[in-house]
Amino acid sequence: MDCLFCKIINKEIPAEIIYEDDQVIAFNDINPQAPMHALVIPRKHIPTTNEIPDEDTALVGHMVQVAAKIAKQNGYDESGYRTVFNCNTHGGQTVYHIHLHVLAGKPLGWPPYFDESLKQPVA
């Protein structure tokens, strides 16, 4: 399998790991979109959120709990943070191994700006 995130999990590619346990690993995004931008990924390879099997519902819940821990450890639990799963091309997914973005450290507007010429949201 030629999955970037699987290679990070297997320590074949370096990453700035900020959390890990037997189910997930979290690391700082190499192209941060906020002062704090981490990714929480499961050790199990699941390509998209469309393919999360029923038996992995708890795993996804654990990913959300880890995101909250990371936000708290960085002092953003009170001021606020955003968690995002992207799914498939129009959802903004570029690596096909589910991952939860954790963004904080600046006001994050909503809704995302929509660029009509691109037919997609622009961050």
mmCIF file of C-alpha atoms in Angstrom:
data_model
loop_
_atom_site.group_PDB
_atom_site.id
_atom_site.type_symbol
_atom_site.label_atom_id
_atom_site.label_comp_id
_atom_site.label_asym_id
_atom_site.label_seq_id
_atom_site.Cartn_x
_atom_site.Cartn_y
_atom_site.Cartn_z
ATOM 1 C CA MET A 1 0.000 0.000 0.000
ATOM 2 C CA ASP A 2 1.329 3.424 -0.911
ATOM 3 C CA CYS A 3 -0.471 5.477 1.759
ATOM 4 C CA LEU A 4 1.337 8.517 3.131
ATOM 5 C CA PHE A 5 -0.315 8.229 6.538
ATOM 6 C CA CYS A 6 0.365 4.491 6.812
ATOM 7 C CA LYS A 7 4.022 5.309 6.170
ATOM 8 C CA ILE A 8 3.949 7.878 8.989
ATOM 9 C CA ILE A 9 2.317 5.318 11.306
ATOM 10 C CA ASN A 10 5.029 2.792 10.388
ATOM 11 C CA LYS A 11 7.738 5.444 10.984
ATOM 12 C CA GLU A 12 8.870 5.216 7.347
ATOM 13 C CA ILE A 13 8.285 8.963 6.941
ATOM 14 C CA PRO A 14 9.063 11.426 9.749
ATOM 15 C CA ALA A 15 6.362 13.520 11.356
ATOM 16 C CA GLU A 16 6.154 15.765 14.394
ATOM 17 C CA ILE A 17 4.123 13.349 16.508
ATOM 18 C CA ILE A 18 2.238 15.004 19.358
ATOM 19 C CA TYR A 19 0.136 12.069 20.571
ATOM 20 C CA GLU A 20 -0.070 8.338 20.042
ATOM 21 C CA ASP A 21 -1.715 5.308 21.571
ATOM 22 C CA ASP A 22 -2.687 1.835 20.374
ATOM 23 C CA GLN A 23 -5.550 3.185 18.201
ATOM 24 C CA VAL A 24 -4.448 6.551 16.805
ATOM 25 C CA ILE A 25 -1.524 8.809 16.118
ATOM 26 C CA ALA A 26 -1.573 12.616 15.941
ATOM 27 C CA PHE A 27 0.949 14.947 14.389
ATOM 28 C CA ASN A 28 1.313 18.552 13.309
ATOM 29 C CA ASP A 29 0.209 19.299 9.753
ATOM 30 C CA ILE A 30 3.126 20.148 7.455
ATOM 31 C CA ASN A 31 0.994 22.845 5.781
ATOM 32 C CA PRO A 32 -0.822 24.460 8.728
ATOM 33 C CA GLN A 33 -3.954 26.476 8.050
ATOM 34 C CA ALA A 34 -4.062 27.897 11.599
ATOM 35 C CA PRO A 35 -1.525 28.522 14.377
ATOM 36 C CA MET A 36 -2.345 25.033 15.648
ATOM 37 C CA HIS A 37 -3.183 22.473 12.973
ATOM 38 C CA ALA A 38 -2.891 18.834 13.930
ATOM 39 C CA LEU A 39 -4.115 15.655 12.265
ATOM 40 C CA VAL A 40 -5.497 12.707 14.205
ATOM 41 C CA ILE A 41 -5.397 9.458 12.217
ATOM 42 C CA PRO A 42 -6.340 5.898 13.076
ATOM 43 C CA ARG A 43 -3.672 3.232 12.884
ATOM 44 C CA LYS A 44 -6.195 1.195 10.904
ATOM 45 C CA HIS A 45 -6.305 2.180 7.232
ATOM 46 C CA ILE A 46 -9.802 3.415 6.325
ATOM 47 C CA PRO A 47 -9.833 5.355 3.026
ATOM 48 C CA THR A 48 -12.827 7.702 3.533
ATOM 49 C CA THR A 49 -15.529 8.425 6.077
ATOM 50 C CA ASN A 50 -17.922 6.632 3.700
ATOM 51 C CA GLU A 51 -16.063 3.411 4.449
ATOM 52 C CA ILE A 52 -16.056 3.472 8.259
ATOM 53 C CA PRO A 53 -17.486 0.108 9.312
ATOM 54 C CA ASP A 54 -19.935 -0.129 12.196
ATOM 55 C CA GLU A 55 -17.328 -1.844 14.333
ATOM 56 C CA ASP A 56 -15.106 1.277 14.125
ATOM 57 C CA THR A 57 -17.664 3.729 15.508
ATOM 58 C CA ALA A 58 -15.816 3.777 18.839
ATOM 59 C CA LEU A 59 -12.526 4.385 17.009
ATOM 60 C CA VAL A 60 -13.928 7.527 15.381
ATOM 61 C CA GLY A 61 -15.257 8.669 18.754
ATOM 62 C CA HIS A 62 -11.779 8.132 20.186
ATOM 63 C CA MET A 63 -10.326 10.309 17.417
ATOM 64 C CA VAL A 64 -12.653 13.134 18.489
ATOM 65 C CA GLN A 65 -11.671 12.674 22.145
ATOM 66 C CA VAL A 66 -7.984 12.817 21.219
ATOM 67 C CA ALA A 67 -8.633 16.027 19.249
ATOM 68 C CA ALA A 68 -10.163 17.559 22.392
ATOM 69 C CA LYS A 69 -7.135 16.478 24.453
ATOM 70 C CA ILE A 70 -4.783 18.079 21.941
ATOM 71 C CA ALA A 71 -6.791 21.312 21.960
ATOM 72 C CA LYS A 72 -6.736 21.374 25.766
ATOM 73 C CA GLN A 73 -2.998 20.598 25.965
ATOM 74 C CA ASN A 74 -2.381 23.576 23.679
ATOM 75 C CA GLY A 75 -4.681 25.908 25.623
ATOM 76 C CA TYR A 76 -7.483 26.143 23.060
ATOM 77 C CA ASP A 77 -10.229 24.229 24.849
ATOM 78 C CA GLU A 78 -11.792 27.444 26.224
ATOM 79 C CA SER A 79 -11.222 29.854 23.321
ATOM 80 C CA GLY A 80 -12.340 27.277 20.761
ATOM 81 C CA TYR A 81 -11.129 25.025 18.013
ATOM 82 C CA ARG A 82 -12.472 23.274 14.937
ATOM 83 C CA THR A 83 -12.439 19.600 14.008
ATOM 84 C CA VAL A 84 -12.987 18.564 10.399
ATOM 85 C CA PHE A 85 -13.166 15.327 8.440
ATOM 86 C CA ASN A 86 -12.915 15.862 4.672
ATOM 87 C CA CYS A 87 -14.419 13.211 2.406
ATOM 88 C CA ASN A 88 -13.503 12.686 -1.252
ATOM 89 C CA THR A 89 -12.432 15.285 -3.802
ATOM 90 C CA HIS A 90 -15.166 17.891 -3.449
ATOM 91 C CA GLY A 91 -14.932 17.548 0.312
ATOM 92 C CA GLY A 92 -11.268 18.521 0.152
ATOM 93 C CA GLN A 93 -9.737 15.116 0.918
ATOM 94 C CA THR A 94 -6.255 14.698 -0.540
ATOM 95 C CA VAL A 95 -4.937 11.713 1.457
ATOM 96 C CA TYR A 96 -7.220 8.682 1.348
ATOM 97 C CA HIS A 97 -6.760 7.546 4.940
ATOM 98 C CA ILE A 98 -9.330 9.159 7.225
ATOM 99 C CA HIS A 99 -7.952 11.964 9.337
ATOM 100 C CA LEU A 100 -9.422 14.509 11.680
ATOM 101 C CA HIS A 101 -8.077 18.051 11.346
ATOM 102 C CA VAL A 102 -7.794 19.999 14.604
ATOM 103 C CA LEU A 103 -7.421 23.742 13.998
ATOM 104 C CA ALA A 104 -7.111 26.553 16.545
ATOM 105 C CA GLY A 105 -5.358 29.770 17.443
ATOM 106 C CA LYS A 106 -7.305 32.229 15.308
ATOM 107 C CA PRO A 107 -10.970 33.017 14.657
ATOM 108 C CA LEU A 108 -12.255 30.470 12.135
ATOM 109 C CA GLY A 109 -15.087 31.880 10.028
ATOM 110 C CA TRP A 110 -18.142 30.018 8.821
ATOM 111 C CA PRO A 111 -19.296 29.209 6.248
ATOM 112 C CA PRO A 112 -16.161 28.686 4.200
ATOM 113 C CA TYR A 113 -15.893 31.092 1.288
ATOM 114 C CA PHE A 114 -17.323 29.551 -1.883
ATOM 115 C CA ASP A 115 -15.512 30.346 -5.129
ATOM 116 C CA GLU A 116 -18.145 29.963 -7.867
ATOM 117 C CA SER A 117 -15.507 29.713 -10.607
ATOM 118 C CA LEU A 118 -13.895 26.727 -8.876
ATOM 119 C CA LYS A 119 -17.213 25.224 -7.765
ATOM 120 C CA GLN A 120 -15.655 24.517 -4.367
ATOM 121 C CA PRO A 121 -15.045 26.159 -0.964
ATOM 122 C CA VAL A 122 -11.840 28.077 -0.516
ATOM 123 C CA ALA A 123 -10.095 28.066 2.867
#
